[in-house]
Amino acid sequence: AEYYMGGPRRVSLAGFYKEIDNPIENFLITAPGIIETSYANAPSAELYGAEFDISYGIDLADWGGFFETKQFLILANYTYTQSSISVGAADLAPIPGAPNLIASQVFDDGSPLVGQSDHVANLSLGIEDLDKVQQFTVLFNYASERVTLRGGALPDVVEDPGLTVDVVARSALKIGGLPLELSLEARNIFGRDNFEFQEVNGNRAELNTYQVGTSFAIGLKAEF
């Protein structure tokens, strides 16, 4: 369902449902001194959810001066997703070297699909010029915890993406009559780290946790 209010203003709501045969899932292989990833097909899965999207622009012409040709633009998106794997007692999940592997040794019935967050949200707040290329935008991105590796006999490996915040800007300019576009970026400005871990009996093992840091970039594009 979509509703258009004119200009950049619109809102939409969508629902989805999927039945998936033999989804490919990655799982963890552990041995003394070894941590590896392999792949197997789960018997089946279902996935459903809803997505809400809104775009809304506010004209800033009444502010005058610098804002006379500007608008404040809000873009927001939220997706809610649920999924579950179906594993029967007699189902197989063949892998190299084990063509008759019982699926329940790798997959738990009812577990969510690998890579699926229950909640994903994005918010963009920006000011842009209506007459020329000139934008300044703050971006908020959030995803809830999601499985990244099946643990087999052990608990699954989980990633916690959390919230990241970026700032981007670009502006057209001319130097000596040559049209240029200057861009500036600051990514992950609060330094959100990557967290990927496995919890076993109350103990947490960090499998792929590392510092991400903040990155900065500047670009200049010319048209001849």
mmCIF file of N, CA and C in Angstrom, residues 113-203:
data_model
loop_
_atom_site.group_PDB
_atom_site.id
_atom_site.type_symbol
_atom_site.label_atom_id
_atom_site.label_comp_id
_atom_site.label_asym_id
_atom_site.label_seq_id
_atom_site.Cartn_x
_atom_site.Cartn_y
_atom_site.Cartn_z
ATOM 1 N N LEU A 113 16.512 -18.010 10.398
ATOM 2 C CA LEU A 113 17.495 -18.149 9.329
ATOM 3 C C LEU A 113 18.766 -17.364 9.653
ATOM 4 N N VAL A 114 19.886 -17.858 9.164
ATOM 5 C CA VAL A 114 21.149 -17.146 9.314
ATOM 6 C C VAL A 114 21.045 -15.779 8.630
ATOM 7 N N GLY A 115 21.523 -14.742 9.316
ATOM 8 C CA GLY A 115 21.554 -13.399 8.748
ATOM 9 C C GLY A 115 20.295 -12.589 8.920
ATOM 10 N N GLN A 116 19.275 -13.148 9.590
ATOM 11 C CA GLN A 116 18.000 -12.444 9.707
ATOM 12 C C GLN A 116 17.871 -11.748 11.063
ATOM 13 N N SER A 117 17.791 -10.421 11.040
ATOM 14 C CA SER A 117 17.502 -9.633 12.235
ATOM 15 C C SER A 117 16.000 -9.440 12.370
ATOM 16 N N ASP A 118 15.487 -9.491 13.573
ATOM 17 C CA ASP A 118 14.057 -9.223 13.782
ATOM 18 C C ASP A 118 13.720 -7.781 13.441
ATOM 19 N N HIS A 119 14.650 -6.875 13.744
ATOM 20 C CA HIS A 119 14.377 -5.442 13.553
ATOM 21 C C HIS A 119 15.514 -4.801 12.765
ATOM 22 N N VAL A 120 15.160 -4.098 11.707
ATOM 23 C CA VAL A 120 16.120 -3.317 10.926
ATOM 24 C C VAL A 120 15.498 -1.942 10.698
ATOM 25 N N ALA A 121 16.225 -0.889 11.044
ATOM 26 C CA ALA A 121 15.689 0.464 10.901
ATOM 27 C C ALA A 121 16.760 1.394 10.343
ATOM 28 N N ASN A 122 16.333 2.291 9.476
ATOM 29 C CA ASN A 122 17.225 3.291 8.893
ATOM 30 C C ASN A 122 16.526 4.649 8.944
ATOM 31 N N LEU A 123 17.264 5.672 9.339
ATOM 32 C CA LEU A 123 16.727 7.022 9.407
ATOM 33 C C LEU A 123 17.737 7.987 8.803
ATOM 34 N N SER A 124 17.264 8.820 7.900
ATOM 35 C CA SER A 124 18.102 9.826 7.253
ATOM 36 C C SER A 124 17.490 11.199 7.491
ATOM 37 N N LEU A 125 18.278 12.114 8.047
ATOM 38 C CA LEU A 125 17.850 13.483 8.288
ATOM 39 C C LEU A 125 18.809 14.404 7.541
ATOM 40 N N GLY A 126 18.262 15.196 6.630
ATOM 41 C CA GLY A 126 19.167 16.007 5.839
ATOM 42 C C GLY A 126 18.565 17.295 5.333
ATOM 43 N N ILE A 127 19.447 18.186 4.938
ATOM 44 C CA ILE A 127 19.063 19.431 4.280
ATOM 45 C C ILE A 127 19.621 19.387 2.867
ATOM 46 N N GLU A 128 18.783 19.669 1.872
ATOM 47 C CA GLU A 128 19.260 19.667 0.490
ATOM 48 C C GLU A 128 18.735 20.886 -0.254
ATOM 49 N N ASP A 129 19.501 21.312 -1.217
ATOM 50 C CA ASP A 129 19.132 22.458 -2.038
ATOM 51 C C ASP A 129 18.284 21.978 -3.207
ATOM 52 N N LEU A 130 17.253 22.726 -3.541
ATOM 53 C CA LEU A 130 16.345 22.345 -4.618
ATOM 54 C C LEU A 130 16.821 22.839 -5.975
ATOM 55 N N ASP A 131 17.788 23.749 -6.005
ATOM 56 C CA ASP A 131 18.238 24.333 -7.270
ATOM 57 C C ASP A 131 19.603 23.835 -7.713
ATOM 58 N N LYS A 132 20.373 23.278 -6.814
ATOM 59 C CA LYS A 132 21.713 22.822 -7.165
ATOM 60 C C LYS A 132 22.092 21.644 -6.277
ATOM 61 N N VAL A 133 23.192 20.991 -6.615
ATOM 62 C CA VAL A 133 23.673 19.861 -5.821
ATOM 63 C C VAL A 133 24.314 20.389 -4.538
ATOM 64 N N GLN A 134 23.604 20.230 -3.438
ATOM 65 C CA GLN A 134 24.115 20.637 -2.126
ATOM 66 C C GLN A 134 23.300 19.915 -1.057
ATOM 67 N N GLN A 135 23.946 19.008 -0.349
ATOM 68 C CA GLN A 135 23.261 18.178 0.641
ATOM 69 C C GLN A 135 24.128 17.990 1.883
ATOM 70 N N PHE A 136 23.462 17.891 3.021
ATOM 71 C CA PHE A 136 24.100 17.512 4.276
ATOM 72 C C PHE A 136 23.158 16.547 4.977
ATOM 73 N N THR A 137 23.642 15.330 5.262
ATOM 74 C CA THR A 137 22.758 14.276 5.763
ATOM 75 C C THR A 137 23.393 13.520 6.919
ATOM 76 N N VAL A 138 22.583 13.231 7.923
ATOM 77 C CA VAL A 138 22.982 12.364 9.028
ATOM 78 C C VAL A 138 22.196 11.063 8.893
ATOM 79 N N LEU A 139 22.905 9.924 8.923
ATOM 80 C CA LEU A 139 22.296 8.617 8.689
ATOM 81 C C LEU A 139 22.404 7.756 9.941
ATOM 82 N N PHE A 140 21.272 7.201 10.374
ATOM 83 C CA PHE A 140 21.221 6.281 11.503
ATOM 84 C C PHE A 140 20.814 4.898 10.970
ATOM 85 N N ASN A 141 21.591 3.880 11.308
ATOM 86 C CA ASN A 141 21.301 2.524 10.844
ATOM 87 C C ASN A 141 21.342 1.563 12.034
ATOM 88 N N TYR A 142 20.277 0.765 12.173
ATOM 89 C CA TYR A 142 20.186 -0.151 13.308
ATOM 90 C C TYR A 142 19.737 -1.528 12.842
ATOM 91 N N ALA A 143 20.344 -2.561 13.407
ATOM 92 C CA ALA A 143 19.893 -3.939 13.188
ATOM 93 C C ALA A 143 20.037 -4.693 14.500
ATOM 94 N N SER A 144 19.033 -5.483 14.845
ATOM 95 C CA SER A 144 19.089 -6.274 16.072
ATOM 96 C C SER A 144 19.945 -7.529 15.856
ATOM 97 N N GLU A 145 20.170 -8.267 16.922
ATOM 98 C CA GLU A 145 21.034 -9.447 16.851
ATOM 99 C C GLU A 145 20.549 -10.440 15.788
ATOM 100 N N ARG A 146 21.517 -11.136 15.170
ATOM 101 C CA ARG A 146 21.182 -12.133 14.158
ATOM 102 C C ARG A 146 22.226 -13.248 14.193
ATOM 103 N N VAL A 147 21.796 -14.434 13.821
ATOM 104 C CA VAL A 147 22.687 -15.594 13.767
ATOM 105 C C VAL A 147 23.576 -15.477 12.534
ATOM 106 N N THR A 148 24.878 -15.750 12.694
ATOM 107 C CA THR A 148 25.790 -15.740 11.544
ATOM 108 C C THR A 148 26.345 -17.127 11.233
ATOM 109 N N LEU A 149 26.339 -18.013 12.231
ATOM 110 C CA LEU A 149 26.823 -19.378 12.030
ATOM 111 C C LEU A 149 26.033 -20.332 12.907
ATOM 112 N N ARG A 150 25.624 -21.456 12.336
ATOM 113 C CA ARG A 150 25.021 -22.503 13.132
ATOM 114 C C ARG A 150 26.103 -23.164 13.980
ATOM 115 N N GLY A 151 25.779 -23.420 15.245
ATOM 116 C CA GLY A 151 26.768 -23.995 16.144
ATOM 117 C C GLY A 151 26.737 -25.504 16.232
ATOM 118 N N GLY A 152 25.760 -26.154 15.556
ATOM 119 C CA GLY A 152 25.654 -27.602 15.662
ATOM 120 C C GLY A 152 25.271 -28.009 17.071
ATOM 121 N N ALA A 153 26.131 -28.785 17.710
ATOM 122 C CA ALA A 153 25.861 -29.202 19.090
ATOM 123 C C ALA A 153 26.019 -28.052 20.070
ATOM 124 N N LEU A 154 26.707 -26.988 19.651
ATOM 125 C CA LEU A 154 26.902 -25.810 20.496
ATOM 126 C C LEU A 154 25.890 -24.738 20.113
ATOM 127 N N PRO A 155 25.729 -23.702 20.947
ATOM 128 C CA PRO A 155 24.834 -22.593 20.579
ATOM 129 C C PRO A 155 25.318 -21.903 19.295
ATOM 130 N N ASP A 156 24.387 -21.254 18.604
ATOM 131 C CA ASP A 156 24.715 -20.545 17.382
ATOM 132 C C ASP A 156 25.634 -19.360 17.658
ATOM 133 N N VAL A 157 26.392 -18.977 16.630
ATOM 134 C CA VAL A 157 27.205 -17.761 16.689
ATOM 135 C C VAL A 157 26.300 -16.582 16.332
ATOM 136 N N VAL A 158 26.354 -15.521 17.134
ATOM 137 C CA VAL A 158 25.437 -14.390 17.011
ATOM 138 C C VAL A 158 26.228 -13.113 16.749
ATOM 139 N N GLU A 159 25.694 -12.285 15.874
ATOM 140 C CA GLU A 159 26.257 -10.960 15.610
ATOM 141 C C GLU A 159 25.316 -9.909 16.188
ATOM 142 N N ASP A 160 25.900 -8.859 16.757
ATOM 143 C CA ASP A 160 25.125 -7.741 17.314
ATOM 144 C C ASP A 160 25.520 -6.463 16.580
ATOM 145 N N PRO A 161 24.854 -6.146 15.453
ATOM 146 C CA PRO A 161 25.243 -4.958 14.661
ATOM 147 C C PRO A 161 25.002 -3.650 15.390
ATOM 148 N N GLY A 162 23.875 -3.558 16.131
ATOM 149 C CA GLY A 162 23.587 -2.353 16.888
ATOM 150 C C GLY A 162 23.346 -1.134 16.016
ATOM 151 N N LEU A 163 23.703 0.033 16.554
ATOM 152 C CA LEU A 163 23.436 1.321 15.897
ATOM 153 C C LEU A 163 24.728 1.934 15.386
ATOM 154 N N THR A 164 24.715 2.371 14.139
ATOM 155 C CA THR A 164 25.830 3.137 13.584
ATOM 156 C C THR A 164 25.291 4.465 13.062
ATOM 157 N N VAL A 165 26.145 5.490 13.103
ATOM 158 C CA VAL A 165 25.755 6.837 12.671
ATOM 159 C C VAL A 165 26.810 7.354 11.694
ATOM 160 N N ASP A 166 26.356 7.830 10.537
ATOM 161 C CA ASP A 166 27.240 8.384 9.511
ATOM 162 C C ASP A 166 26.815 9.817 9.201
ATOM 163 N N VAL A 167 27.756 10.609 8.743
ATOM 164 C CA VAL A 167 27.479 11.959 8.265
ATOM 165 C C VAL A 167 28.073 12.093 6.864
ATOM 166 N N VAL A 168 27.262 12.525 5.910
ATOM 167 C CA VAL A 168 27.747 12.714 4.542
ATOM 168 C C VAL A 168 27.301 14.079 4.036
ATOM 169 N N ALA A 169 28.116 14.666 3.195
ATOM 170 C CA ALA A 169 27.791 15.974 2.619
ATOM 171 C C ALA A 169 28.386 16.047 1.221
ATOM 172 N N ARG A 170 27.724 16.790 0.348
ATOM 173 C CA ARG A 170 28.272 17.045 -0.979
ATOM 174 C C ARG A 170 27.765 18.388 -1.476
ATOM 175 N N SER A 171 28.562 19.011 -2.325
ATOM 176 C CA SER A 171 28.187 20.321 -2.820
ATOM 177 C C SER A 171 28.848 20.574 -4.164
ATOM 178 N N ALA A 172 28.087 21.204 -5.064
ATOM 179 C CA ALA A 172 28.624 21.605 -6.358
ATOM 180 C C ALA A 172 29.372 22.916 -6.205
ATOM 181 N N LEU A 173 30.458 23.068 -6.960
ATOM 182 C CA LEU A 173 31.201 24.317 -6.961
ATOM 183 C C LEU A 173 31.944 24.435 -8.284
ATOM 184 N N LYS A 174 32.429 25.621 -8.560
ATOM 185 C CA LYS A 174 33.183 25.860 -9.783
ATOM 186 C C LYS A 174 34.508 26.526 -9.439
ATOM 187 N N ILE A 175 35.567 26.039 -10.101
ATOM 188 C CA ILE A 175 36.884 26.638 -9.966
ATOM 189 C C ILE A 175 37.413 26.906 -11.368
ATOM 190 N N GLY A 176 37.607 28.176 -11.703
ATOM 191 C CA GLY A 176 38.065 28.514 -13.032
ATOM 192 C C GLY A 176 37.100 28.107 -14.122
ATOM 193 N N GLY A 177 35.785 28.129 -13.807
ATOM 194 C CA GLY A 177 34.781 27.753 -14.789
ATOM 195 C C GLY A 177 34.570 26.260 -14.933
ATOM 196 N N LEU A 178 35.345 25.453 -14.199
ATOM 197 C CA LEU A 178 35.213 23.994 -14.265
ATOM 198 C C LEU A 178 34.223 23.518 -13.199
ATOM 199 N N PRO A 179 33.137 22.836 -13.598
ATOM 200 C CA PRO A 179 32.180 22.343 -12.595
ATOM 201 C C PRO A 179 32.765 21.188 -11.783
ATOM 202 N N LEU A 180 32.678 21.313 -10.479
ATOM 203 C CA LEU A 180 33.202 20.304 -9.563
ATOM 204 C C LEU A 180 32.130 19.900 -8.562
ATOM 205 N N GLU A 181 32.319 18.724 -7.967
ATOM 206 C CA GLU A 181 31.449 18.286 -6.872
ATOM 207 C C GLU A 181 32.332 17.781 -5.736
ATOM 208 N N LEU A 182 32.222 18.426 -4.595
ATOM 209 C CA LEU A 182 33.001 18.077 -3.418
ATOM 210 C C LEU A 182 32.154 17.207 -2.491
ATOM 211 N N SER A 183 32.714 16.105 -2.023
ATOM 212 C CA SER A 183 31.989 15.219 -1.107
ATOM 213 C C SER A 183 32.830 14.955 0.137
ATOM 214 N N LEU A 184 32.151 14.898 1.275
ATOM 215 C CA LEU A 184 32.787 14.627 2.566
ATOM 216 C C LEU A 184 31.996 13.540 3.275
ATOM 217 N N GLU A 185 32.689 12.600 3.914
ATOM 218 C CA GLU A 185 32.027 11.514 4.620
ATOM 219 C C GLU A 185 32.718 11.256 5.956
ATOM 220 N N ALA A 186 31.908 10.993 6.963
ATOM 221 C CA ALA A 186 32.407 10.497 8.248
ATOM 222 C C ALA A 186 31.546 9.291 8.604
ATOM 223 N N ARG A 187 32.123 8.109 8.564
ATOM 224 C CA ARG A 187 31.381 6.871 8.772
ATOM 225 C C ARG A 187 31.624 6.320 10.171
ATOM 226 N N ASN A 188 30.547 5.801 10.782
ATOM 227 C CA ASN A 188 30.613 5.207 12.117
ATOM 228 C C ASN A 188 31.235 6.188 13.111
ATOM 229 N N ILE A 189 30.628 7.350 13.199
ATOM 230 C CA ILE A 189 31.245 8.443 13.967
ATOM 231 C C ILE A 189 31.344 8.155 15.470
ATOM 232 N N PHE A 190 30.551 7.226 15.979
ATOM 233 C CA PHE A 190 30.650 6.877 17.402
ATOM 234 C C PHE A 190 31.486 5.619 17.620
ATOM 235 N N GLY A 191 32.108 5.113 16.558
ATOM 236 C CA GLY A 191 33.051 4.005 16.692
ATOM 237 C C GLY A 191 32.436 2.699 17.138
ATOM 238 N N ARG A 192 31.233 2.401 16.655
ATOM 239 C CA ARG A 192 30.591 1.121 17.000
ATOM 240 C C ARG A 192 31.460 -0.039 16.503
ATOM 241 N N ASP A 193 31.816 -0.962 17.396
ATOM 242 C CA ASP A 193 32.650 -2.101 17.035
ATOM 243 C C ASP A 193 31.818 -3.250 16.473
ATOM 244 N N ASN A 194 32.503 -4.226 15.879
ATOM 245 C CA ASN A 194 31.835 -5.427 15.380
ATOM 246 C C ASN A 194 31.849 -6.487 16.477
ATOM 247 N N PHE A 195 30.674 -7.021 16.813
ATOM 248 C CA PHE A 195 30.557 -8.033 17.858
ATOM 249 C C PHE A 195 29.955 -9.306 17.263
ATOM 250 N N GLU A 196 30.730 -10.379 17.315
ATOM 251 C CA GLU A 196 30.249 -11.675 16.836
ATOM 252 C C GLU A 196 30.758 -12.721 17.824
ATOM 253 N N PHE A 197 29.843 -13.419 18.463
ATOM 254 C CA PHE A 197 30.234 -14.223 19.617
ATOM 255 C C PHE A 197 29.359 -15.465 19.752
ATOM 256 N N GLN A 198 29.795 -16.328 20.664
ATOM 257 C CA GLN A 198 29.059 -17.553 20.988
ATOM 258 C C GLN A 198 29.012 -17.670 22.503
ATOM 259 N N GLU A 199 27.822 -17.872 23.037
ATOM 260 C CA GLU A 199 27.649 -17.999 24.481
ATOM 261 C C GLU A 199 27.405 -19.455 24.843
ATOM 262 N N VAL A 200 28.243 -20.006 25.714
ATOM 263 C CA VAL A 200 28.150 -21.400 26.120
ATOM 264 C C VAL A 200 28.167 -21.464 27.641
ATOM 265 N N ASN A 201 27.055 -21.925 28.218
ATOM 266 C CA ASN A 201 26.955 -22.086 29.669
ATOM 267 C C ASN A 201 27.318 -20.803 30.419
ATOM 268 N N GLY A 202 26.825 -19.678 29.904
ATOM 269 C CA GLY A 202 27.059 -18.411 30.563
ATOM 270 C C GLY A 202 28.387 -17.761 30.237
ATOM 271 N N ASN A 203 29.228 -18.454 29.490
ATOM 272 C CA ASN A 203 30.512 -17.896 29.081
ATOM 273 C C ASN A 203 30.431 -17.422 27.636
#
